[in-house]
Amino acid sequence: MTESICEMLAGGHPNSLGRTEEVVKLILKNPERIDELYQGYNSDDEVVRLRISSSFKRLFLAHPDWFKKWYPKFSKRVMRLQQPSALWTYSLLCFKLEEQLSAKNKEDAVANLKEILKACDDWIVINNTIETLGHWAADDAALRRWLKPMLESYTEDSRKSVAKRAFKIQKSLGLL
């Protein structure tokens, strides 16, 4: 019997990617198994879900058209999940694959990223999310106005990486 994707992603050290690269290669050869990967977000194992997010990141970067196709379903699931590894992956993918987002999907992404900043205190999530919103705010005055107080607050964050990133984005947007 064929090993399930969740079985492949289970076990090992929780900070390792385990067999993520093997799963990515498998799906690249058998794209129909991407649905099985997506269903793995239902796993009770947060390490499996982290590795699923890592797999999606690698797959979508390899095939940006897959991100375009999967965006609505993927974004809804990630937002329901509220797991930091899924959220920072989502933020990163929105940044790197912006050109794959329709106007409607980008509007949805902006709303989701704002919600993520309000609800999540994970430093990696914050850094990836303000990076994406900061990039988009360069061409969006309303988003820049919304982001300004968030960045001001983050420059006072006790976590140096968050404070430095917020300052850098403020500077790039001319908000200092």
PDB file of C-alpha atoms in Angstrom, residues 10 22 31 44-46 49 56 58 64 80 104 110 114 121 125 129 139-140 144-145 149 151-152 162 170:
ATOM      1  CA  ALA A  10       5.115  12.531  10.681  1.00  0.00           C
ATOM      2  CA  GLU A  22      10.632  13.873  -0.574  1.00  0.00           C
ATOM      3  CA  PRO A  31       0.356  16.557  -9.046  1.00  0.00           C
ATOM      4  CA  ASP A  44      -3.937  16.898  14.833  1.00  0.00           C
ATOM      5  CA  ASP A  45      -0.134  16.918  14.637  1.00  0.00           C
ATOM      6  CA  GLU A  46       1.179  20.481  14.429  1.00  0.00           C
ATOM      7  CA  ARG A  49       0.948  20.788   9.526  1.00  0.00           C
ATOM      8  CA  PHE A  56       3.199  24.087  -0.150  1.00  0.00           C
ATOM      9  CA  ARG A  58       8.215  24.793  -2.142  1.00  0.00           C
ATOM     10  CA  PRO A  64       3.490  29.790  -9.310  1.00  0.00           C
ATOM     11  CA  ARG A  80      -8.847  29.072   9.952  1.00  0.00           C
ATOM     12  CA  LYS A 104      -9.775  40.357  -5.781  1.00  0.00           C
ATOM     13  CA  VAL A 110      -4.408  42.461   2.389  1.00  0.00           C
ATOM     14  CA  LYS A 114      -4.041  42.854   8.516  1.00  0.00           C
ATOM     15  CA  ASP A 121       2.373  37.647  18.203  1.00  0.00           C
ATOM     16  CA  VAL A 125       4.819  35.862  11.360  1.00  0.00           C
ATOM     17  CA  THR A 129       3.645  40.022   7.307  1.00  0.00           C
ATOM     18  CA  ASP A 139       1.837  51.782  -4.046  1.00  0.00           C
ATOM     19  CA  ASP A 140      -1.196  52.037  -1.762  1.00  0.00           C
ATOM     20  CA  ARG A 144       0.400  52.914   4.144  1.00  0.00           C
ATOM     21  CA  ARG A 145      -1.835  54.957   6.496  1.00  0.00           C
ATOM     22  CA  PRO A 149       0.827  53.016  13.571  1.00  0.00           C
ATOM     23  CA  LEU A 151       5.072  49.908  12.347  1.00  0.00           C
ATOM     24  CA  GLU A 152       5.507  52.613  14.998  1.00  0.00           C
ATOM     25  CA  VAL A 162      10.841  42.843  14.729  1.00  0.00           C
ATOM     26  CA  GLN A 170       9.103  52.784   7.929  1.00  0.00           C
TER      27      GLN A 170
END
